[in-house]
Structures are given as C-alpha cells and as structure tokens.
Amino acid sequence: MKKLVSEFDISAEQIQDIAWKFLRAIESGLSGENSSLKMLRSFLRPPTGEETGKYLSLDFGGTNVRAALIELCGQSYLRQISYQAQLLADPVTGYDLGSPDVTAEELNAFLAGLIDDVLMISPEGVYGLGYTFSFPCQQLNLDQARLLCWAKGLQTKGVVDQDVGRLLQNALAKRNLQDRVKLKAILNDTVATLLSAKYRDKEVDIGSIIGTGHNTCYLEPLEPLHNEPMIINVEAGNFNGLTLNNYDLRLDHNSENPGEQCLEKMVSGKYIGELFRLIIFDRIEQGLLLNSRDKHFFAEPYSLRGEDLSALLADKTAELSEVAAWLGKYAVGINSTMLESRRILVEIAVLVGSRSARLVAATYLGILLHLDPLVDRKHVIAVDGSLYAKMPGYAAQVNSALKEILGSKAEKITIRANQGGSVVGAAIAAALG
Ligand code: GLC
C-alpha cells in the first residue's frame, strides 16, 4: 500500500506547484500562446438577475439530455414550466447515440425530438433557445460553435469541426420547428452553472463541473480581445502540467484520446472508476487482494464508475458490510471476503477520491490567483456534477486543500453546490443573447 499511497498522494507543496503551473497555463492560453488550456471565449457577459421572459433550454452533456421551458421572472427568481429528460444511451437496447457508428443527423434528430416533446406540453409561442453543449467548442459568436474534439468517450461521427448550432437548427427545420424555436446561445455546462448561480448571487465568479467530466470557467473582468467582461471556458480537463503515475499512463494509453484531457482522466467520474478498477485488478494479480480466481470480475474496462467509489466510501459500518454487499453484487460469487480485503478496497477508493479533490482544488487556486493574486476579495465557486454532490467527503476535501494553502484567507472563498445549473443557465444565456 505504501507505494500506492506515494503514487496518489498530493502534498500541500504539490498543490501549490500545480496551482502556479495552472495559473501560467491560463495566462499563456489567454494571450494566444501555446497552452494545454484552450481558454475558450463564451461571448457571454454576466447576468444582472433582472432578465425576464420564457426560454427553451437544451442541455446535452454526454450521459443525460434534458430540455425544458423556463420562465425567468427577474429579481433572481425563475421557474420551470415543462421538462423532459432522456439518457443518451438506451438502457434497454444499449443503443448509444455517442458511439462512432451514429451520425450527426441521428444525434441531432434525437435532440430536436426532445425539444418537440417540451413544446407539445408548453403554451403556444415562439421561444429563444439556449443550448448547453458540454464539449470544447470554438465560439465564433454566441450562437455559432465549432466542436474542436469530443470528450468523455463520445465519438458520434460528423460532428467534430462542425457548427453544432447549425446541426441542431437543420434537425429542428426537419421537424418544422424553425419558426417556433430561435437558437440564441450555445454555451458550455460550466458557463451555464456560473450563469445560473450568478443570476441569484452577484459574488459568484467561477463555475465548475465535477461529474462524468471535469471543467471550470470564470468571469474574466476584462477579456483582452473584446475589452469587456466575459466568461471564459478554461477547458480545465485538458490541463497537462501533472505527473502521471503508472495507472494514469495505462488509462490514457488505452483511451480513445491518448495525450488529451489529462487532468480530466485523473479526477472525473468517468475515469476514477477505471483507475480504481486497474488498481484492484493489479493487486489481485499480484496476490495482494481478494483471490486470484476473482480477477476476471475486474477485467472489463470501464465496468466501475465514480458511483462505485462513492458507495464504498459511504460505508460507515464496523464490519464494512456495505462493501461486502457491493462486492457480492458486483462480482457475483465474491461474498466471503475478509475484513482486511474490504478495508483495502476502501483505502484505495480514498486514495483515488482524495487525489481528485486535491487536484481540483489546486486548479481552483490557480484561477483565484489569476483573478485576485493576494486573494483579498470574496469569491464564490458554483459547482455542479454527481461526483462533487455525491461522493462522501469530496466537497470537504476540496475546501480543506484550499485552507492548507490559503490559511485564514480561505474564508473568502465559498464553494457552493449548484445542481441543475446546465438547464437553467441555458435559459439565462438565451435571455442575454
Ligand atoms: C469535458 C468537456 C467540457 C465539459 C466537461 C464537463 O471536460 O470537454 O467542455 O465542460 O466535460 O461536462
């Protein structure tokens, strides 16, 4: 275990070092120099909280797809009029709209269908649409966004390099919806999270997602190209100033995009389950955990997810009976594990989960240092995503990592869970458009 601990441990010194590297990558990316951070312009200014009207919103992030009609009532108040949600991959048939044999037309027909469903249960009228599209996009302006590359395992063909707004509008036109739905804004989910939190609280200046994927955006007070305040999508998941251990290297090597999304592959829900699986598999193979005949239960890539780590970390029983139940459920047949094995499983989950939280904290620190080098002002970081919301101890570890470095100045930083921001933020962006 000692070796494993040293491979996953992130000391306070390393947090500081990563924060500085992240800060440098932000500044290079902003000024157009070579950087692993794409620093993508959103063409969005912050909302005042006084925006009003009814807007359609579409949220496409990789696992779930949601559409809604939302009324912004001003004075920071809003309400949802209708709502539809579906999974990208059909749980019954296994048909996955993110797979490489699916076309852009098929994917967009599905998205337009979801908007149509919302319109059917909504009052008559013409609506502006905000489209949260949670992948790296080069915005040409607010309603034109070219997909730079897929992330989080999606591979649908014919979308990379295309304007995702146009693809959606074509699909809407095929359903004769072009007169009822007017695309106003395309935005990243981090940007949507920031907008939805800022609609209610002026102090919010950073938005972040820690879920299937990981990314952060912030409000740049004076964006150099346009000389005005603008939200910048950092595409933090692609940060590459980190030392990869053996497991990170293996995961990256076998992924669909080797060399890309380095930070995301160390922190987000899609990948930490896989890191955990690789470690367990190795330890069984080396005779250090469970029984060698159990190895094949852990042989399938991506069979474990962030949720599995959360389930193990939630077990507070002395006998770790929930871990035993998890093992029995996951690998039918493994039900007589010794307490020691269950403890080791939890320890490994702690190592992988803590590293994720501490790395994310280091990148938040990098952004804070860019915005406010002496951390003199108040900052609110709005965070959405299943890992942040559901992994036991995760939020506390992000906070305590910041405290380790900033001491009492950490009191100026509030990190706040902000669920559902991707849907609401799209409506706010449409109102700003
Ligand atoms: C991936 C995408 C990014 C998105 C994040 C969270 O990192 O590249 O755009 O914000 O996932 O969904």
Short mmCIF file of C-alpha atoms and ligand atoms in Angstrom, two decimals:
data_model
loop_
_atom_site.label_atom_id
_atom_site.label_comp_id
_atom_site.label_asym_id
_atom_site.label_seq_id
_atom_site.Cartn_x
_atom_site.Cartn_y
_atom_site.Cartn_z
CA MET A 1 0.00 0.00 0.00
CA LYS A 2 2.87 2.37 0.80
CA LYS A 3 3.94 2.57 -2.84
CA LEU A 4 0.37 3.14 -3.95
CA VAL A 5 -0.10 5.88 -1.35
CA SER A 6 3.02 7.65 -2.60
CA GLU A 7 1.77 7.44 -6.20
CA PHE A 8 -1.59 9.02 -5.39
CA ASP A 9 -0.70 11.38 -2.57
CA ILE A 10 -0.78 15.11 -3.37
CA SER A 11 1.13 17.14 -0.77
CA ALA A 12 0.42 20.78 0.10
CA GLU A 13 3.61 21.66 -1.76
CA GLN A 14 2.39 19.88 -4.89
CA ILE A 15 -0.94 21.70 -4.68
CA GLN A 16 0.91 24.99 -4.69
CA ASP A 17 3.13 23.93 -7.56
CA ILE A 18 0.16 22.73 -9.65
CA ALA A 19 -1.71 25.98 -8.91
CA TRP A 20 1.22 28.03 -10.25
CA LYS A 21 1.50 25.88 -13.35
CA PHE A 22 -2.23 26.18 -13.91
CA LEU A 23 -2.02 29.95 -13.49
CA ARG A 24 0.76 30.13 -16.08
CA ALA A 25 -1.24 27.95 -18.47
CA ILE A 26 -4.25 30.29 -18.02
CA GLU A 27 -2.16 33.33 -18.85
CA SER A 28 -0.49 31.75 -21.89
CA GLY A 29 -3.85 30.47 -23.18
CA LEU A 30 -5.48 33.87 -22.73
CA SER A 31 -2.79 35.64 -24.68
CA GLY A 32 -2.97 33.14 -27.54
CA GLU A 33 0.33 31.38 -26.75
CA ASN A 34 0.72 27.63 -26.72
CA SER A 35 -1.12 26.17 -23.69
CA SER A 36 -2.95 22.99 -22.73
CA LEU A 37 -5.78 25.28 -21.54
CA LYS A 38 -7.92 26.33 -24.50
CA MET A 39 -9.39 29.39 -22.69
CA LEU A 40 -12.47 29.49 -24.93
CA ARG A 41 -14.45 32.72 -25.22
CA SER A 42 -18.14 32.32 -24.36
CA PHE A 43 -19.31 35.70 -25.73
CA LEU A 44 -21.40 35.95 -22.58
CA ARG A 45 -21.40 38.74 -20.03
CA PRO A 46 -22.66 38.15 -16.50
CA PRO A 47 -26.45 38.34 -15.94
CA THR A 48 -27.93 41.03 -13.71
CA GLY A 49 -30.66 38.82 -12.23
CA GLU A 50 -33.26 41.12 -13.84
CA GLU A 51 -33.54 39.19 -17.14
CA THR A 52 -37.13 38.11 -17.79
CA GLY A 53 -39.14 36.01 -20.27
CA LYS A 54 -39.82 32.40 -21.24
CA TYR A 55 -36.96 30.49 -22.88
CA LEU A 56 -36.31 27.00 -24.12
CA SER A 57 -33.24 25.24 -22.90
CA LEU A 58 -31.46 22.16 -24.16
CA ASP A 59 -28.74 20.50 -22.11
CA PHE A 60 -26.53 17.92 -23.79
CA GLY A 61 -23.66 16.76 -21.65
CA GLY A 62 -22.83 13.19 -22.51
CA THR A 63 -24.89 10.98 -20.19
CA ASN A 64 -28.23 12.76 -19.84
CA VAL A 65 -30.02 15.01 -22.27
CA ARG A 66 -32.59 17.45 -20.96
CA ALA A 67 -34.91 20.02 -22.50
CA ALA A 68 -37.07 22.49 -20.63
CA LEU A 69 -39.14 25.63 -20.89
CA ILE A 70 -38.10 28.09 -18.21
CA GLU A 71 -39.56 31.39 -17.16
CA LEU A 72 -37.13 33.98 -15.86
CA CYS A 73 -39.12 36.25 -13.60
CA GLY A 74 -36.42 38.81 -12.70
CA GLN A 75 -35.30 39.67 -9.18
CA SER A 76 -33.22 36.48 -9.28
CA TYR A 77 -36.38 34.36 -9.45
CA LEU A 78 -37.20 31.73 -12.08
CA ARG A 79 -39.50 28.74 -12.58
CA GLN A 80 -39.63 25.66 -14.75
CA ILE A 81 -42.75 25.32 -16.92
CA SER A 82 -42.05 21.99 -18.59
CA TYR A 83 -39.22 19.49 -18.62
CA GLN A 84 -38.14 16.32 -20.44
CA ALA A 85 -35.06 14.17 -19.85
CA GLN A 86 -33.56 11.13 -21.54
CA LEU A 87 -30.38 9.12 -21.44
CA LEU A 88 -28.06 9.29 -24.43
CA ALA A 89 -27.65 5.52 -24.35
CA ASP A 90 -30.84 3.46 -24.22
CA PRO A 91 -30.52 1.32 -21.06
CA VAL A 92 -32.69 -1.45 -22.57
CA THR A 93 -31.37 -1.78 -26.12
CA GLY A 94 -27.86 -0.42 -25.37
CA TYR A 95 -28.17 1.84 -28.46
CA ASP A 96 -25.78 4.71 -27.77
CA LEU A 97 -26.02 8.00 -29.65
CA GLY A 98 -22.44 8.75 -28.63
CA SER A 99 -20.96 5.75 -30.43
CA PRO A 100 -18.82 6.12 -33.59
CA ASP A 101 -21.35 4.45 -35.91
CA VAL A 102 -24.04 7.05 -35.13
CA THR A 103 -24.24 10.11 -37.40
CA ALA A 104 -24.58 13.79 -36.52
CA GLU A 105 -28.04 13.74 -38.18
CA GLU A 106 -29.26 10.88 -35.96
CA LEU A 107 -27.94 12.56 -32.82
CA ASN A 108 -29.50 15.92 -33.71
CA ALA A 109 -32.82 14.34 -34.70
CA PHE A 110 -32.95 12.95 -31.17
CA LEU A 111 -32.15 16.36 -29.63
CA ALA A 112 -34.77 18.11 -31.79
CA GLY A 113 -37.28 15.41 -30.77
CA LEU A 114 -36.74 16.23 -27.13
CA ILE A 115 -37.35 19.95 -27.79
CA ASP A 116 -40.51 18.98 -29.68
CA ASP A 117 -41.69 16.98 -26.64
CA VAL A 118 -41.27 20.05 -24.45
CA LEU A 119 -43.10 22.26 -26.94
CA MET A 120 -46.03 19.84 -27.01
CA ILE A 121 -46.64 20.37 -23.31
CA SER A 122 -45.88 24.10 -23.40
CA PRO A 123 -48.04 27.08 -24.25
CA GLU A 124 -48.12 28.20 -27.93
CA GLY A 125 -45.47 30.74 -28.84
CA VAL A 126 -42.06 31.41 -30.32
CA TYR A 127 -39.16 30.81 -27.97
CA GLY A 128 -35.48 31.71 -27.85
CA LEU A 129 -33.34 28.62 -27.25
CA GLY A 130 -30.21 28.32 -25.12
CA TYR A 131 -28.18 25.20 -25.91
CA THR A 132 -25.77 23.86 -23.28
CA PHE A 133 -23.32 21.74 -25.23
CA SER A 134 -20.70 20.42 -22.83
CA PHE A 135 -17.71 19.79 -25.05
CA PRO A 136 -14.81 22.00 -26.18
CA CYS A 137 -16.13 24.45 -28.76
CA GLN A 138 -14.60 27.40 -30.53
CA GLN A 139 -17.32 30.05 -30.42
CA LEU A 140 -17.49 32.29 -33.46
CA ASN A 141 -20.17 34.27 -31.71
CA LEU A 142 -22.91 33.44 -29.21
CA ASP A 143 -24.94 31.16 -31.48
CA GLN A 144 -22.18 29.55 -33.55
CA ALA A 145 -19.87 26.99 -32.00
CA ARG A 146 -17.48 24.64 -33.75
CA LEU A 147 -16.77 21.37 -31.91
CA LEU A 148 -12.97 21.09 -31.50
CA CYS A 149 -12.94 17.48 -30.29
CA TRP A 150 -15.21 15.12 -28.41
CA ALA A 151 -14.55 14.34 -24.73
CA LYS A 152 -15.92 11.91 -22.11
CA GLY A 153 -15.89 8.99 -24.55
CA LEU A 154 -18.33 10.38 -27.13
CA GLN A 155 -17.48 9.62 -30.75
CA THR A 156 -20.57 10.36 -32.87
CA LYS A 157 -19.35 10.92 -36.43
CA GLY A 158 -19.71 14.09 -38.47
CA VAL A 159 -19.83 16.50 -35.53
CA VAL A 160 -16.15 17.41 -34.94
CA ASP A 161 -15.28 20.63 -36.81
CA GLN A 162 -18.94 21.38 -37.47
CA ASP A 163 -21.04 24.20 -36.06
CA VAL A 164 -23.21 22.33 -33.55
CA GLY A 165 -25.78 25.15 -33.69
CA ARG A 166 -26.29 24.64 -37.40
CA LEU A 167 -26.59 20.86 -36.99
CA LEU A 168 -29.32 21.38 -34.42
CA GLN A 169 -31.12 24.02 -36.49
CA ASN A 170 -31.16 21.65 -39.50
CA ALA A 171 -32.75 18.97 -37.33
CA LEU A 172 -35.31 21.46 -35.96
CA ALA A 173 -36.17 22.50 -39.53
CA LYS A 174 -36.78 18.85 -40.48
CA ARG A 175 -39.45 18.82 -37.76
CA ASN A 176 -40.86 22.15 -38.99
CA LEU A 177 -39.88 23.82 -35.75
CA GLN A 178 -37.75 26.58 -37.31
CA ASP A 179 -40.47 29.20 -36.77
CA ARG A 180 -41.13 28.29 -33.15
CA VAL A 181 -37.55 27.83 -31.94
CA LYS A 182 -34.88 30.52 -32.38
CA LEU A 183 -31.36 29.50 -31.38
CA LYS A 184 -29.94 32.35 -29.30
CA ALA A 185 -26.94 30.95 -27.47
CA ILE A 186 -24.62 27.95 -27.29
CA LEU A 187 -22.69 27.53 -24.07
CA ASN A 188 -20.61 25.12 -22.05
CA ASP A 189 -22.09 23.46 -18.93
CA THR A 190 -19.57 25.23 -16.66
CA VAL A 191 -20.71 28.55 -18.14
CA ALA A 192 -24.35 27.57 -17.61
CA THR A 193 -23.56 26.69 -13.99
CA LEU A 194 -21.89 30.06 -13.43
CA LEU A 195 -24.80 31.94 -15.06
CA SER A 196 -27.48 30.15 -13.06
CA ALA A 197 -25.65 30.73 -9.78
CA LYS A 198 -24.85 34.34 -10.62
CA TYR A 199 -28.48 35.09 -11.52
CA ARG A 200 -29.13 34.72 -7.80
CA ASP A 201 -25.81 35.80 -6.27
CA LYS A 202 -23.57 38.55 -7.66
CA GLU A 203 -20.47 37.24 -5.87
CA VAL A 204 -20.24 34.08 -7.99
CA ASP A 205 -17.25 34.35 -10.33
CA ILE A 206 -16.27 30.73 -11.01
CA GLY A 207 -18.38 27.82 -12.31
CA SER A 208 -17.25 24.21 -12.34
CA ILE A 209 -18.41 20.69 -13.13
CA ILE A 210 -17.11 17.63 -11.30
CA GLY A 211 -19.19 14.80 -12.72
CA THR A 212 -18.69 12.41 -15.63
CA GLY A 213 -16.25 15.06 -16.91
CA HIS A 214 -14.44 17.93 -15.27
CA ASN A 215 -14.05 21.54 -16.31
CA THR A 216 -14.13 25.09 -14.93
CA CYS A 217 -14.96 28.57 -16.23
CA TYR A 218 -14.64 32.00 -14.66
CA LEU A 219 -15.59 35.58 -15.27
CA GLU A 220 -12.67 37.43 -16.84
CA PRO A 221 -13.14 41.06 -15.74
CA LEU A 222 -11.59 42.45 -18.93
CA GLU A 223 -11.26 39.94 -21.76
CA PRO A 224 -8.26 41.20 -23.78
CA LEU A 225 -9.67 40.70 -27.30
CA HIS A 226 -13.02 42.36 -26.67
CA ASN A 227 -12.14 44.71 -23.80
CA GLU A 228 -15.18 43.79 -21.76
CA PRO A 229 -16.14 41.32 -19.01
CA MET A 230 -16.60 37.85 -20.49
CA ILE A 231 -16.99 34.32 -19.13
CA ILE A 232 -14.09 32.12 -20.25
CA ASN A 233 -14.38 28.35 -20.55
CA VAL A 234 -10.97 27.15 -19.37
CA GLU A 235 -11.41 23.51 -20.58
CA ALA A 236 -9.52 22.66 -17.40
CA GLY A 237 -9.81 18.90 -18.06
CA ASN A 238 -7.12 19.19 -20.73
CA PHE A 239 -4.51 20.61 -18.32
CA ASN A 240 -1.31 18.62 -18.76
CA GLY A 241 1.10 20.05 -16.19
CA LEU A 242 0.79 16.99 -13.95
CA THR A 243 2.94 13.97 -13.21
CA LEU A 244 1.15 10.84 -14.34
CA ASN A 245 1.66 7.61 -12.42
CA ASN A 246 1.65 4.14 -13.88
CA TYR A 247 -2.14 3.79 -13.71
CA ASP A 248 -2.74 7.19 -15.28
CA LEU A 249 -0.42 6.27 -18.12
CA ARG A 250 -2.17 2.95 -18.73
CA LEU A 251 -5.61 4.54 -18.66
CA ASP A 252 -4.51 7.26 -21.05
CA HIS A 253 -2.81 4.81 -23.41
CA ASN A 254 -5.98 2.69 -23.72
CA SER A 255 -8.35 5.66 -24.02
CA GLU A 256 -9.96 6.93 -27.23
CA ASN A 257 -7.95 10.19 -26.98
CA PRO A 258 -4.41 9.45 -25.68
CA GLY A 259 -2.49 12.52 -24.54
CA GLU A 260 -5.66 14.61 -24.21
CA GLN A 261 -7.81 15.52 -21.20
CA CYS A 262 -5.00 14.57 -18.77
CA LEU A 263 -6.48 16.26 -15.70
CA GLU A 264 -9.99 15.01 -16.50
CA LYS A 265 -8.67 11.44 -16.64
CA MET A 266 -7.25 11.84 -13.10
CA VAL A 267 -10.30 13.44 -11.49
CA SER A 268 -13.66 12.91 -13.15
CA GLY A 269 -16.34 10.28 -12.55
CA LYS A 270 -15.92 8.57 -15.90
CA TYR A 271 -12.26 7.85 -15.23
CA ILE A 272 -11.71 7.45 -11.49
CA GLY A 273 -13.80 4.25 -11.51
CA GLU A 274 -11.48 2.93 -14.20
CA LEU A 275 -8.35 3.91 -12.22
CA PHE A 276 -9.81 2.12 -9.22
CA ARG A 277 -10.51 -0.98 -11.33
CA LEU A 278 -6.96 -1.02 -12.73
CA ILE A 279 -5.52 -0.89 -9.21
CA ILE A 280 -7.79 -3.68 -7.92
CA PHE A 281 -7.02 -5.85 -10.92
CA ASP A 282 -3.27 -5.42 -10.41
CA ARG A 283 -3.45 -6.22 -6.74
CA ILE A 284 -5.48 -9.37 -7.30
CA GLU A 285 -2.97 -10.42 -9.93
CA GLN A 286 -0.08 -9.84 -7.52
CA GLY A 287 -1.86 -11.90 -4.85
CA LEU A 288 -2.33 -8.85 -2.60
CA LEU A 289 -6.11 -8.64 -2.62
CA LEU A 290 -9.13 -10.99 -2.81
CA ASN A 291 -8.44 -14.24 -4.62
CA SER A 292 -6.78 -14.74 -7.98
CA ARG A 293 -9.87 -16.54 -9.33
CA ASP A 294 -11.80 -13.27 -8.77
CA LYS A 295 -9.59 -11.45 -11.23
CA HIS A 296 -11.92 -11.81 -14.20
CA PHE A 297 -14.68 -9.92 -12.35
CA PHE A 298 -12.48 -6.85 -12.62
CA ALA A 299 -11.18 -7.43 -16.13
CA GLU A 300 -13.76 -5.40 -18.07
CA PRO A 301 -12.57 -1.82 -18.84
CA TYR A 302 -14.86 0.94 -17.53
CA SER A 303 -17.02 -1.55 -15.61
CA LEU A 304 -16.57 0.56 -12.45
CA ARG A 305 -17.69 4.16 -12.12
CA GLY A 306 -17.37 7.09 -9.74
CA GLU A 307 -20.62 5.87 -8.12
CA ASP A 308 -18.89 2.66 -7.08
CA LEU A 309 -16.23 4.59 -5.20
CA SER A 310 -18.96 6.69 -3.57
CA ALA A 311 -20.78 3.53 -2.45
CA LEU A 312 -17.62 2.17 -0.79
CA LEU A 313 -16.77 5.49 0.84
CA ALA A 314 -20.27 5.75 2.30
CA ASP A 315 -19.90 2.55 4.33
CA LYS A 316 -19.58 3.51 7.99
CA THR A 317 -20.27 0.03 9.44
CA ALA A 318 -17.55 -1.57 11.60
CA GLU A 319 -17.61 -4.75 9.51
CA LEU A 320 -17.77 -2.85 6.21
CA SER A 321 -20.89 -4.83 5.40
CA GLU A 322 -21.92 -2.47 2.58
CA VAL A 323 -18.55 -3.05 0.91
CA ALA A 324 -19.21 -6.80 1.24
CA ALA A 325 -22.65 -6.33 -0.33
CA TRP A 326 -21.12 -4.24 -3.13
CA LEU A 327 -18.57 -6.96 -3.83
CA GLY A 328 -21.27 -9.62 -3.83
CA LYS A 329 -23.42 -7.60 -6.18
CA TYR A 330 -20.63 -6.54 -8.47
CA ALA A 331 -18.80 -9.80 -8.77
CA VAL A 332 -21.39 -12.49 -8.23
CA GLY A 333 -19.62 -15.12 -6.22
CA ILE A 334 -17.30 -12.90 -4.19
CA ASN A 335 -19.07 -12.81 -0.88
CA SER A 336 -16.70 -14.30 1.61
CA THR A 337 -14.03 -11.60 1.52
CA MET A 338 -12.09 -10.96 4.68
CA LEU A 339 -12.50 -7.69 6.51
CA GLU A 340 -8.88 -6.85 5.63
CA SER A 341 -9.65 -7.01 1.89
CA ARG A 342 -12.68 -4.77 2.34
CA ARG A 343 -10.55 -2.27 4.26
CA ILE A 344 -8.00 -2.20 1.47
CA LEU A 345 -10.73 -1.58 -1.10
CA VAL A 346 -11.94 1.41 0.91
CA GLU A 347 -8.38 2.69 1.32
CA ILE A 348 -7.86 2.56 -2.44
CA ALA A 349 -11.15 4.39 -3.01
CA VAL A 350 -10.00 7.06 -0.51
CA LEU A 351 -6.68 7.48 -2.32
CA VAL A 352 -8.24 7.91 -5.76
CA GLY A 353 -11.07 10.15 -4.49
CA SER A 354 -8.78 12.39 -2.40
CA ARG A 355 -6.33 12.88 -5.21
CA SER A 356 -9.20 14.03 -7.41
CA ALA A 357 -10.44 16.56 -4.82
CA ARG A 358 -6.94 17.94 -4.16
CA LEU A 359 -6.09 18.31 -7.84
CA VAL A 360 -9.34 20.14 -8.48
CA ALA A 361 -8.62 22.43 -5.50
CA ALA A 362 -5.18 23.21 -6.96
CA THR A 363 -6.75 24.33 -10.24
CA TYR A 364 -9.31 26.49 -8.41
CA LEU A 365 -6.40 28.09 -6.63
CA GLY A 366 -4.72 28.78 -9.99
CA ILE A 367 -7.84 30.62 -11.22
CA LEU A 368 -8.19 32.53 -7.94
CA LEU A 369 -4.58 33.67 -8.16
CA HIS A 370 -5.21 34.89 -11.71
CA LEU A 371 -8.30 36.86 -10.64
CA ASP A 372 -7.04 38.17 -7.34
CA PRO A 373 -3.32 37.49 -6.68
CA LEU A 374 -3.48 38.32 -2.98
CA VAL A 375 -6.91 36.73 -2.51
CA ASP A 376 -8.25 39.93 -0.99
CA ARG A 377 -11.80 39.73 -2.31
CA LYS A 378 -14.69 37.33 -1.79
CA HIS A 379 -15.17 34.64 -4.42
CA VAL A 380 -17.93 32.09 -4.88
CA ILE A 381 -17.32 28.92 -6.87
CA ALA A 382 -20.56 27.27 -8.04
CA VAL A 383 -20.11 23.55 -8.61
CA ASP A 384 -22.37 21.02 -10.28
CA GLY A 385 -21.81 17.34 -11.04
CA SER A 386 -22.50 13.99 -9.45
CA LEU A 387 -19.05 13.39 -8.04
CA TYR A 388 -19.00 16.66 -6.12
CA ALA A 389 -22.57 16.23 -4.92
CA LYS A 390 -22.50 12.55 -4.05
CA MET A 391 -19.01 11.36 -3.16
CA PRO A 392 -18.74 11.28 0.65
CA GLY A 393 -16.10 13.72 1.87
CA TYR A 394 -15.31 15.15 -1.56
CA ALA A 395 -16.54 18.72 -1.00
CA ALA A 396 -14.87 18.84 2.42
CA GLN A 397 -11.54 17.77 0.91
CA VAL A 398 -11.64 20.47 -1.76
CA ASN A 399 -12.26 23.01 1.00
CA SER A 400 -9.57 21.71 3.30
CA ALA A 401 -7.00 21.64 0.48
CA LEU A 402 -7.66 25.34 -0.15
CA LYS A 403 -7.35 26.02 3.56
CA GLU A 404 -3.99 24.22 3.73
CA ILE A 405 -2.60 26.69 1.25
CA LEU A 406 -4.52 29.89 1.92
CA GLY A 407 -4.86 29.65 5.70
CA SER A 408 -7.36 32.20 7.03
CA LYS A 409 -7.73 33.73 3.53
CA ALA A 410 -9.63 30.58 2.57
CA GLU A 411 -12.59 32.13 4.44
CA LYS A 412 -13.01 34.47 1.48
CA ILE A 413 -13.74 31.51 -0.78
CA THR A 414 -17.14 29.85 -0.78
CA ILE A 415 -17.62 26.68 -2.77
CA ARG A 416 -21.31 26.04 -3.30
CA ALA A 417 -23.12 23.07 -4.83
CA ASN A 418 -25.37 24.31 -7.62
CA GLN A 419 -27.40 21.48 -9.07
CA GLY A 420 -29.32 21.71 -12.33
CA GLY A 421 -27.45 24.80 -13.49
CA SER A 422 -26.87 23.43 -17.00
CA VAL A 423 -30.58 23.65 -17.82
CA VAL A 424 -31.34 26.95 -16.12
CA GLY A 425 -28.11 28.59 -17.34
CA ALA A 426 -29.07 27.89 -20.96
CA ALA A 427 -32.30 29.87 -20.50
CA ILE A 428 -30.36 32.76 -18.96
CA ALA A 429 -27.89 32.70 -21.87
CA ALA A 430 -30.82 32.82 -24.31
CA ALA A 431 -32.10 35.90 -22.49
CA LEU A 432 -28.66 37.52 -22.74
CA GLY A 433 -28.42 36.64 -26.45
C1 GLC B 1 -15.44 17.75 -20.65
C2 GLC B 1 -15.71 18.78 -21.74
C3 GLC B 1 -16.06 20.12 -21.13
C4 GLC B 1 -17.18 19.97 -20.12
C5 GLC B 1 -16.80 18.93 -19.07
C6 GLC B 1 -17.89 18.71 -18.02
O1 GLC B 1 -14.28 18.11 -19.97
O2 GLC B 1 -14.57 18.90 -22.56
O3 GLC B 1 -16.45 21.03 -22.14
O4 GLC B 1 -17.43 21.20 -19.51
O5 GLC B 1 -16.53 17.71 -19.71
O6 GLC B 1 -19.07 18.23 -18.56
#
